[in-house]
CSV table of C-alpha atoms in Angstrom, one decimal:
chain,number,residue,atom,x,y,z
A,1,MET,CA,-20.4,3.4,11.2
A,2,ASP,CA,-20.6,3.1,7.3
A,3,TYR,CA,-17.4,2.9,5.6
A,4,GLN,CA,-18.6,2.1,1.9
A,5,ILE,CA,-17.7,5.4,1.2
A,6,LEU,CA,-14.1,4.3,1.3
A,7,LYS,CA,-14.5,1.5,-1.1
A,8,ASN,CA,-16.7,3.7,-3.5
A,9,ILE,CA,-13.7,6.3,-3.7
A,10,VAL,CA,-11.5,3.7,-4.5
A,11,GLU,CA,-13.5,2.2,-7.2
A,12,GLU,CA,-14.3,5.7,-8.8
A,13,GLU,CA,-10.8,6.9,-8.8
A,14,LEU,CA,-9.5,3.6,-10.3
A,15,LEU,CA,-11.8,4.5,-13.3
A,16,ARG,CA,-10.3,8.1,-13.3
A,17,PHE,CA,-6.8,6.9,-13.0
A,18,GLU,CA,-7.3,4.8,-16.6
A,19,GLU,CA,-7.8,8.6,-18.1
A,20,ILE,CA,-4.3,9.9,-17.0
A,21,TYR,CA,-1.5,9.7,-19.4
A,22,GLU,CA,1.7,7.8,-18.3
A,23,GLU,CA,3.8,11.2,-19.0
A,24,ASP,CA,1.1,13.1,-16.7
A,25,TRP,CA,1.7,10.5,-14.1
A,26,SER,CA,5.7,11.0,-13.9
A,27,TYR,CA,5.5,15.0,-14.4
A,28,LYS,CA,7.2,16.9,-11.9
A,29,ILE,CA,6.6,20.6,-11.4
A,30,SER,CA,9.7,21.0,-9.8
A,31,PRO,CA,12.3,18.4,-8.1
A,32,GLU,CA,10.8,19.0,-4.8
A,33,LYS,CA,7.4,18.5,-5.7
A,34,TRP,CA,5.9,15.4,-5.8
A,35,SER,CA,4.5,13.8,-9.2
A,36,LYS,CA,1.2,12.1,-9.4
A,37,LYS,CA,3.0,9.0,-9.1
A,38,GLU,CA,4.7,10.1,-5.7
A,39,ILE,CA,1.3,11.6,-4.5
A,40,LEU,CA,-0.2,7.9,-4.8
A,41,GLY,CA,2.7,6.4,-3.4
A,42,HIS,CA,2.1,8.8,-0.3
A,43,LEU,CA,-1.2,7.5,0.0
A,44,CYS,CA,0.1,4.1,-0.1
A,45,ASP,CA,2.7,4.9,2.7
A,46,SER,CA,-0.4,6.5,4.5
A,47,ALA,CA,-2.6,3.4,4.2
A,48,PHE,CA,0.5,1.2,5.5
A,49,THR,CA,0.8,3.4,8.5
A,50,ASN,CA,-3.1,3.6,8.9
A,51,ILE,CA,-3.5,0.0,8.7
A,52,ARG,CA,-1.1,-0.5,11.5
A,53,ARG,CA,-3.3,2.1,13.5
A,54,PHE,CA,-6.4,0.6,12.9
A,55,VAL,CA,-5.3,-2.5,14.0
A,56,VAL,CA,-3.2,-1.9,17.1
A,57,THR,CA,-5.2,0.6,18.5
A,58,GLN,CA,-7.9,-2.1,19.1
A,59,TYR,CA,-5.8,-3.8,21.5
A,60,LYS,CA,-3.3,-1.4,22.7
A,61,GLU,CA,-4.2,2.2,23.9
A,62,ASN,CA,-2.1,5.4,23.0
A,63,GLU,CA,0.5,3.8,20.9
A,64,ASN,CA,2.6,6.2,19.0
A,65,ILE,CA,2.4,5.4,15.5
A,66,VAL,CA,4.0,8.0,13.0
A,67,TYR,CA,6.2,8.4,10.0
A,68,ASP,CA,7.9,10.9,8.0
A,69,GLN,CA,6.1,11.1,4.7
A,70,ASN,CA,9.1,12.7,2.8
A,71,LEU,CA,11.4,10.4,4.0
A,72,TRP,CA,9.0,7.2,3.0
A,73,VAL,CA,8.3,8.6,-0.5
A,74,LYS,CA,12.2,9.2,-1.1
A,75,ALA,CA,12.8,5.7,0.3
A,76,GLN,CA,10.3,3.8,-1.7
A,77,ASN,CA,11.3,5.6,-5.0
A,78,TYR,CA,7.7,5.7,-6.5
A,79,GLN,CA,8.9,7.8,-9.0
A,80,ASN,CA,10.8,4.9,-10.7
A,81,ILE,CA,8.2,2.2,-10.2
A,82,PRO,CA,5.7,1.3,-13.0
A,83,THR,CA,2.2,3.5,-12.3
A,84,SER,CA,0.3,0.4,-12.7
A,85,ASP,CA,2.0,-1.3,-9.7
A,86,ILE,CA,1.6,1.7,-7.3
A,87,ILE,CA,-2.1,2.0,-8.5
A,88,ASN,CA,-2.5,-2.0,-7.8
A,89,LEU,CA,-0.9,-1.6,-4.3
A,90,TRP,CA,-3.2,1.7,-3.6
A,91,LYS,CA,-6.3,-0.3,-4.5
A,92,PHE,CA,-5.3,-3.5,-2.4
A,93,LEU,CA,-4.1,-1.5,0.7
A,94,ASN,CA,-7.5,0.6,0.7
A,95,PHE,CA,-9.7,-2.5,0.2
A,96,GLN,CA,-7.7,-4.1,3.2
A,97,ILE,CA,-8.6,-0.8,5.0
A,98,VAL,CA,-12.3,-1.4,4.2
A,99,ASN,CA,-12.1,-4.7,5.2
A,100,ILE,CA,-10.3,-3.8,8.9
A,101,VAL,CA,-12.8,-1.0,9.4
A,102,GLU,CA,-15.9,-2.7,8.8
A,103,ASN,CA,-14.8,-5.3,11.4
A,104,ILE,CA,-13.9,-3.2,14.2
A,105,PRO,CA,-16.2,-3.5,17.1
A,106,ASP,CA,-18.3,-0.2,17.8
A,107,GLU,CA,-16.7,-0.5,21.3
A,108,ALA,CA,-13.1,-0.1,19.9
A,109,LEU,CA,-14.0,3.2,18.1
A,110,GLN,CA,-13.5,5.0,21.2
A,111,ARG,CA,-10.3,3.7,22.1
A,112,THR,CA,-7.0,6.0,21.4
A,113,CYS,CA,-3.8,6.5,19.4
A,114,ASP,CA,-1.3,9.0,19.5
A,115,MET,CA,-0.3,10.1,15.8
A,116,THR,CA,2.3,12.9,16.5
A,117,LYS,CA,6.2,13.3,16.4
A,118,THR,CA,6.7,15.5,19.0
A,119,GLU,CA,4.2,16.1,21.8
A,120,PRO,CA,1.8,13.5,22.3
A,121,GLN,CA,-1.8,14.2,20.8
A,122,ILE,CA,-4.5,11.4,21.4
A,123,PHE,CA,-7.2,10.6,18.9
A,124,THR,CA,-10.1,8.5,18.9
A,125,LEU,CA,-10.0,5.3,16.2
A,126,GLU,CA,-13.3,6.8,15.1
A,127,PHE,CA,-11.5,10.0,14.5
A,128,ILE,CA,-8.4,8.5,12.7
A,129,ILE,CA,-10.5,6.7,10.5
A,130,ASN,CA,-12.3,9.7,9.4
A,131,ASP,CA,-9.4,11.7,9.1
A,132,TYR,CA,-7.8,8.9,6.7
A,133,ILE,CA,-10.5,9.3,4.5
A,134,SER,CA,-10.6,13.2,4.6
A,135,HIS,CA,-6.5,13.0,3.9
A,136,LEU,CA,-7.2,10.5,1.1
A,137,GLN,CA,-9.8,12.7,-0.8
A,138,HIS,CA,-7.6,15.8,-0.3
A,139,HIS,CA,-4.6,14.3,-2.0
A,140,LEU,CA,-6.7,12.7,-4.8
A,141,LYS,CA,-7.9,16.0,-5.8
A,142,ALA,CA,-4.3,17.0,-6.6
A,143,ILE,CA,-4.1,13.8,-8.9
């Protein structure tokens, strides 16, 4: 599998992020909605969780690896962290993901992981990696 696409997404987005003003990063449409900083923070949380999935699933079948995105964003307090720190965290986490997925043996891509909070739902590692990229692209559109 070619995951160069993820590296390209990160590099392109880093250039685009330079064009976004600080006040735009911090702006909240309402108290319940995430700012651009919080969306990017959520993508960091997603990267943390998926790094664990990408590693653990290679050696442990059907591990349940989930997180509560709203609680994580609140607990991490992204709204009050310098935007450049969140951007750097996002960049390095995703470059690490590129490193991990490029080194997953082909036979491990069919191993499975449970990504659900309630009823178990099992997904292959290959699906989870592709889903991560789709999820990333979805939220980057909101930024």
